[in-house]
JSON list of C-alpha atoms in Angstrom, two decimals:
[
{"chain": "A", "resi": 27, "resn": "MET", "atom": "CA", "xyz": [7.44, -1.84, 19.13]},
{"chain": "A", "resi": 28, "resn": "THR", "atom": "CA", "xyz": [9.20, -1.76, 15.77]},
{"chain": "A", "resi": 29, "resn": "ARG", "atom": "CA", "xyz": [12.29, 0.44, 15.64]},
{"chain": "A", "resi": 30, "resn": "LEU", "atom": "CA", "xyz": [13.29, 1.65, 12.21]},
{"chain": "A", "resi": 31, "resn": "THR", "atom": "CA", "xyz": [15.98, 4.15, 11.29]},
{"chain": "A", "resi": 32, "resn": "GLY", "atom": "CA", "xyz": [18.51, 4.44, 8.50]},
{"chain": "A", "resi": 33, "resn": "PRO", "atom": "CA", "xyz": [18.34, 2.61, 5.16]},
{"chain": "A", "resi": 34, "resn": "ALA", "atom": "CA", "xyz": [14.97, 1.05, 4.37]},
{"chain": "A", "resi": 35, "resn": "LEU", "atom": "CA", "xyz": [12.84, 0.00, 1.43]},
{"chain": "A", "resi": 36, "resn": "ARG", "atom": "CA", "xyz": [9.56, 1.63, 0.40]},
{"chain": "A", "resi": 37, "resn": "LEU", "atom": "CA", "xyz": [7.01, -0.64, -1.23]},
{"chain": "A", "resi": 38, "resn": "THR", "atom": "CA", "xyz": [4.28, 1.15, -3.18]},
{"chain": "A", "resi": 39, "resn": "VAL", "atom": "CA", "xyz": [1.37, -0.75, -4.71]},
{"chain": "A", "resi": 40, "resn": "PHE", "atom": "CA", "xyz": [-0.86, 1.15, -7.15]},
{"chain": "A", "resi": 41, "resn": "VAL", "atom": "CA", "xyz": [-4.30, -0.41, -7.67]},
{"chain": "A", "resi": 42, "resn": "GLY", "atom": "CA", "xyz": [-7.81, 0.77, -8.37]},
{"chain": "A", "resi": 43, "resn": "GLU", "atom": "CA", "xyz": [-10.15, 1.74, -5.55]},
{"chain": "A", "resi": 44, "resn": "SER", "atom": "CA", "xyz": [-12.73, -0.79, -6.77]},
{"chain": "A", "resi": 45, "resn": "ASP", "atom": "CA", "xyz": [-10.25, -3.70, -7.02]},
{"chain": "A", "resi": 46, "resn": "THR", "atom": "CA", "xyz": [-11.24, -6.50, -4.66]},
{"chain": "A", "resi": 47, "resn": "TRP", "atom": "CA", "xyz": [-9.88, -9.66, -3.07]},
{"chain": "A", "resi": 48, "resn": "ARG", "atom": "CA", "xyz": [-12.61, -12.11, -2.05]},
{"chain": "A", "resi": 49, "resn": "HIS", "atom": "CA", "xyz": [-15.29, -9.37, -1.95]},
{"chain": "A", "resi": 50, "resn": "LYS", "atom": "CA", "xyz": [-13.10, -7.07, 0.19]},
{"chain": "A", "resi": 51, "resn": "PRO", "atom": "CA", "xyz": [-11.21, -3.98, -1.01]},
{"chain": "A", "resi": 52, "resn": "LEU", "atom": "CA", "xyz": [-7.79, -5.08, -2.29]},
{"chain": "A", "resi": 53, "resn": "PHE", "atom": "CA", "xyz": [-6.01, -2.17, -0.61]},
{"chain": "A", "resi": 54, "resn": "SER", "atom": "CA", "xyz": [-7.48, -3.26, 2.73]},
{"chain": "A", "resi": 55, "resn": "GLU", "atom": "CA", "xyz": [-6.32, -6.86, 2.24]},
{"chain": "A", "resi": 56, "resn": "ILE", "atom": "CA", "xyz": [-2.78, -5.63, 1.50]},
{"chain": "A", "resi": 57, "resn": "VAL", "atom": "CA", "xyz": [-2.75, -3.48, 4.66]},
{"chain": "A", "resi": 58, "resn": "HIS", "atom": "CA", "xyz": [-4.06, -6.31, 6.84]},
{"chain": "A", "resi": 59, "resn": "ARG", "atom": "CA", "xyz": [-1.53, -8.77, 5.46]},
{"chain": "A", "resi": 60, "resn": "ALA", "atom": "CA", "xyz": [1.29, -6.26, 6.02]},
{"chain": "A", "resi": 61, "resn": "HIS", "atom": "CA", "xyz": [0.08, -5.89, 9.61]},
{"chain": "A", "resi": 62, "resn": "ARG", "atom": "CA", "xyz": [-0.02, -9.67, 10.14]},
{"chain": "A", "resi": 63, "resn": "ALA", "atom": "CA", "xyz": [3.48, -9.91, 8.65]},
{"chain": "A", "resi": 64, "resn": "GLY", "atom": "CA", "xyz": [4.68, -7.51, 11.35]},
{"chain": "A", "resi": 65, "resn": "LEU", "atom": "CA", "xyz": [5.79, -4.78, 8.96]},
{"chain": "A", "resi": 66, "resn": "ALA", "atom": "CA", "xyz": [6.49, -1.35, 10.42]},
{"chain": "A", "resi": 67, "resn": "GLY", "atom": "CA", "xyz": [3.36, 0.29, 9.01]},
{"chain": "A", "resi": 68, "resn": "ALA", "atom": "CA", "xyz": [1.21, 0.87, 5.95]},
{"chain": "A", "resi": 69, "resn": "SER", "atom": "CA", "xyz": [-0.77, 3.80, 4.56]},
{"chain": "A", "resi": 70, "resn": "VAL", "atom": "CA", "xyz": [-3.39, 3.97, 1.84]},
{"chain": "A", "resi": 71, "resn": "LEU", "atom": "CA", "xyz": [-3.56, 7.15, -0.23]},
{"chain": "A", "resi": 72, "resn": "ARG", "atom": "CA", "xyz": [-6.51, 7.82, -2.54]},
{"chain": "A", "resi": 73, "resn": "GLY", "atom": "CA", "xyz": [-5.67, 9.61, -5.76]},
{"chain": "A", "resi": 74, "resn": "ILE", "atom": "CA", "xyz": [-7.77, 12.36, -7.25]},
{"chain": "A", "resi": 75, "resn": "GLU", "atom": "CA", "xyz": [-6.82, 11.57, -10.83]},
{"chain": "A", "resi": 76, "resn": "GLY", "atom": "CA", "xyz": [-4.67, 9.11, -12.73]},
{"chain": "A", "resi": 77, "resn": "PHE", "atom": "CA", "xyz": [-4.35, 6.43, -15.37]},
{"chain": "A", "resi": 78, "resn": "GLY", "atom": "CA", "xyz": [-2.53, 3.14, -15.65]},
{"chain": "A", "resi": 79, "resn": "ALA", "atom": "CA", "xyz": [-1.88, 0.38, -18.14]},
{"chain": "A", "resi": 80, "resn": "SER", "atom": "CA", "xyz": [-5.45, 0.63, -19.49]},
{"chain": "A", "resi": 81, "resn": "SER", "atom": "CA", "xyz": [-4.80, 4.31, -20.43]},
{"chain": "A", "resi": 82, "resn": "ARG", "atom": "CA", "xyz": [-8.28, 5.19, -19.12]},
{"chain": "A", "resi": 83, "resn": "ILE", "atom": "CA", "xyz": [-8.23, 8.38, -17.02]},
{"chain": "A", "resi": 84, "resn": "HIS", "atom": "CA", "xyz": [-9.93, 8.15, -13.64]},
{"chain": "A", "resi": 85, "resn": "THR", "atom": "CA", "xyz": [-10.81, 11.43, -11.92]},
{"chain": "A", "resi": 86, "resn": "THR", "atom": "CA", "xyz": [-12.84, 13.00, -9.11]},
{"chain": "A", "resi": 87, "resn": "ARG", "atom": "CA", "xyz": [-13.96, 15.89, -11.29]},
{"chain": "A", "resi": 88, "resn": "VAL", "atom": "CA", "xyz": [-17.75, 16.22, -11.23]},
{"chain": "A", "resi": 89, "resn": "LEU", "atom": "CA", "xyz": [-18.35, 16.02, -14.98]},
{"chain": "A", "resi": 90, "resn": "SER", "atom": "CA", "xyz": [-16.39, 12.79, -15.36]},
{"chain": "A", "resi": 91, "resn": "LEU", "atom": "CA", "xyz": [-16.64, 11.26, -11.90]},
{"chain": "A", "resi": 92, "resn": "SER", "atom": "CA", "xyz": [-14.91, 7.88, -11.67]},
{"chain": "A", "resi": 93, "resn": "GLU", "atom": "CA", "xyz": [-15.89, 5.02, -9.42]},
{"chain": "A", "resi": 94, "resn": "ASP", "atom": "CA", "xyz": [-12.41, 3.52, -9.67]},
{"chain": "A", "resi": 95, "resn": "LEU", "atom": "CA", "xyz": [-9.94, 6.13, -8.46]},
{"chain": "A", "resi": 96, "resn": "PRO", "atom": "CA", "xyz": [-6.26, 5.27, -8.13]},
{"chain": "A", "resi": 97, "resn": "VAL", "atom": "CA", "xyz": [-5.10, 4.06, -4.72]},
{"chain": "A", "resi": 98, "resn": "ALA", "atom": "CA", "xyz": [-1.52, 3.73, -3.45]},
{"chain": "A", "resi": 99, "resn": "VAL", "atom": "CA", "xyz": [-0.63, 1.41, -0.58]},
{"chain": "A", "resi": 100, "resn": "ILE", "atom": "CA", "xyz": [2.73, 2.45, 0.89]},
{"chain": "A", "resi": 101, "resn": "VAL", "atom": "CA", "xyz": [4.80, 0.32, 3.26]},
{"chain": "A", "resi": 102, "resn": "VAL", "atom": "CA", "xyz": [8.28, 1.17, 4.58]},
{"chain": "A", "resi": 103, "resn": "ASP", "atom": "CA", "xyz": [10.43, -1.32, 6.46]},
{"chain": "A", "resi": 104, "resn": "ASP", "atom": "CA", "xyz": [13.75, -3.14, 6.48]},
{"chain": "A", "resi": 105, "resn": "PRO", "atom": "CA", "xyz": [14.62, -4.33, 2.94]},
{"chain": "A", "resi": 106, "resn": "ASP", "atom": "CA", "xyz": [14.67, -8.02, 3.93]},
{"chain": "A", "resi": 107, "resn": "ARG", "atom": "CA", "xyz": [11.23, -7.78, 5.57]},
{"chain": "A", "resi": 108, "resn": "ILE", "atom": "CA", "xyz": [9.74, -5.99, 2.53]},
{"chain": "A", "resi": 109, "resn": "ARG", "atom": "CA", "xyz": [11.22, -8.53, 0.10]},
{"chain": "A", "resi": 110, "resn": "ALA", "atom": "CA", "xyz": [9.87, -11.40, 2.23]},
{"chain": "A", "resi": 111, "resn": "PHE", "atom": "CA", "xyz": [6.38, -9.84, 1.88]},
{"chain": "A", "resi": 112, "resn": "LEU", "atom": "CA", "xyz": [6.49, -9.59, -1.95]},
{"chain": "A", "resi": 113, "resn": "PRO", "atom": "CA", "xyz": [5.24, -13.17, -2.64]},
{"chain": "A", "resi": 114, "resn": "GLN", "atom": "CA", "xyz": [1.94, -12.25, -0.99]},
{"chain": "A", "resi": 115, "resn": "LEU", "atom": "CA", "xyz": [1.51, -9.47, -3.56]},
{"chain": "A", "resi": 116, "resn": "ASP", "atom": "CA", "xyz": [2.03, -12.00, -6.38]},
{"chain": "A", "resi": 117, "resn": "GLU", "atom": "CA", "xyz": [-1.14, -13.67, -5.16]},
{"chain": "A", "resi": 118, "resn": "LEU", "atom": "CA", "xyz": [-3.14, -10.47, -4.62]},
{"chain": "A", "resi": 119, "resn": "VAL", "atom": "CA", "xyz": [-2.22, -7.98, -7.35]},
{"chain": "A", "resi": 120, "resn": "THR", "atom": "CA", "xyz": [-3.41, -9.20, -10.74]},
{"chain": "A", "resi": 121, "resn": "GLU", "atom": "CA", "xyz": [-3.69, -5.68, -12.20]},
{"chain": "A", "resi": 122, "resn": "GLY", "atom": "CA", "xyz": [-1.69, -2.72, -10.99]},
{"chain": "A", "resi": 123, "resn": "LEU", "atom": "CA", "xyz": [1.86, -1.59, -10.38]},
{"chain": "A", "resi": 124, "resn": "VAL", "atom": "CA", "xyz": [4.25, -2.64, -7.62]},
{"chain": "A", "resi": 125, "resn": "ILE", "atom": "CA", "xyz": [7.43, -0.61, -7.09]},
{"chain": "A", "resi": 126, "resn": "LEU", "atom": "CA", "xyz": [10.32, -0.54, -4.63]},
{"chain": "A", "resi": 127, "resn": "ASP", "atom": "CA", "xyz": [12.42, 2.50, -3.69]},
{"chain": "A", "resi": 128, "resn": "ASP", "atom": "CA", "xyz": [15.45, 2.79, -1.46]},
{"chain": "A", "resi": 129, "resn": "VAL", "atom": "CA", "xyz": [14.71, 5.32, 1.29]},
{"chain": "A", "resi": 130, "resn": "GLU", "atom": "CA", "xyz": [16.31, 6.57, 4.49]},
{"chain": "A", "resi": 131, "resn": "VAL", "atom": "CA", "xyz": [14.17, 6.66, 7.62]},
{"chain": "A", "resi": 132, "resn": "ILE", "atom": "CA", "xyz": [14.96, 9.73, 9.70]},
{"chain": "A", "resi": 133, "resn": "ARG", "atom": "CA", "xyz": [12.33, 9.33, 12.38]},
{"chain": "A", "resi": 134, "resn": "TYR", "atom": "CA", "xyz": [9.77, 6.62, 13.18]},
{"chain": "A", "resi": 135, "resn": "ILE", "atom": "CA", "xyz": [7.97, 7.00, 16.49]},
{"chain": "A", "resi": 136, "resn": "GLY", "atom": "CA", "xyz": [4.59, 5.58, 17.52]},
{"chain": "A", "resi": 137, "resn": "ARG", "atom": "CA", "xyz": [2.13, 7.03, 20.01]},
{"chain": "A", "resi": 138, "resn": "GLN", "atom": "CA", "xyz": [2.63, 6.08, 23.64]},
{"chain": "A", "resi": 139, "resn": "GLY", "atom": "CA", "xyz": [0.34, 3.28, 24.74]},
{"chain": "A", "resi": 140, "resn": "GLU", "atom": "CA", "xyz": [-0.60, 2.25, 21.18]},
{"chain": "A", "resi": 141, "resn": "ARG", "atom": "CA", "xyz": [-0.88, -1.50, 20.77]},
{"chain": "A", "resi": 142, "resn": "ARG", "atom": "CA", "xyz": [-0.05, -3.58, 17.72]}
]
């Protein structure tokens, strides 16, 4: 089980929901690679509205429903482990935004009996 407390690094990757990697959702490929790399965990959050470098607004509102909503993949782990993972994103993310933030982990506890 991964133990993580104190200073850490948060990796956030903003991509479009319809972005793919070899016919698979890009956000899913990022999560699976983070898992294989042994990172502490990853979450995918679907946005309800946003825009990026293209300046095109994507939204869930009924009158202008988008098929390419913003998605954020968030990973928090030890700074060295996050930085070692970054080269994989160079291969995967051709359009989007990748950011790093210093964070402090207060509590990180998994469920009992959960397997990696």
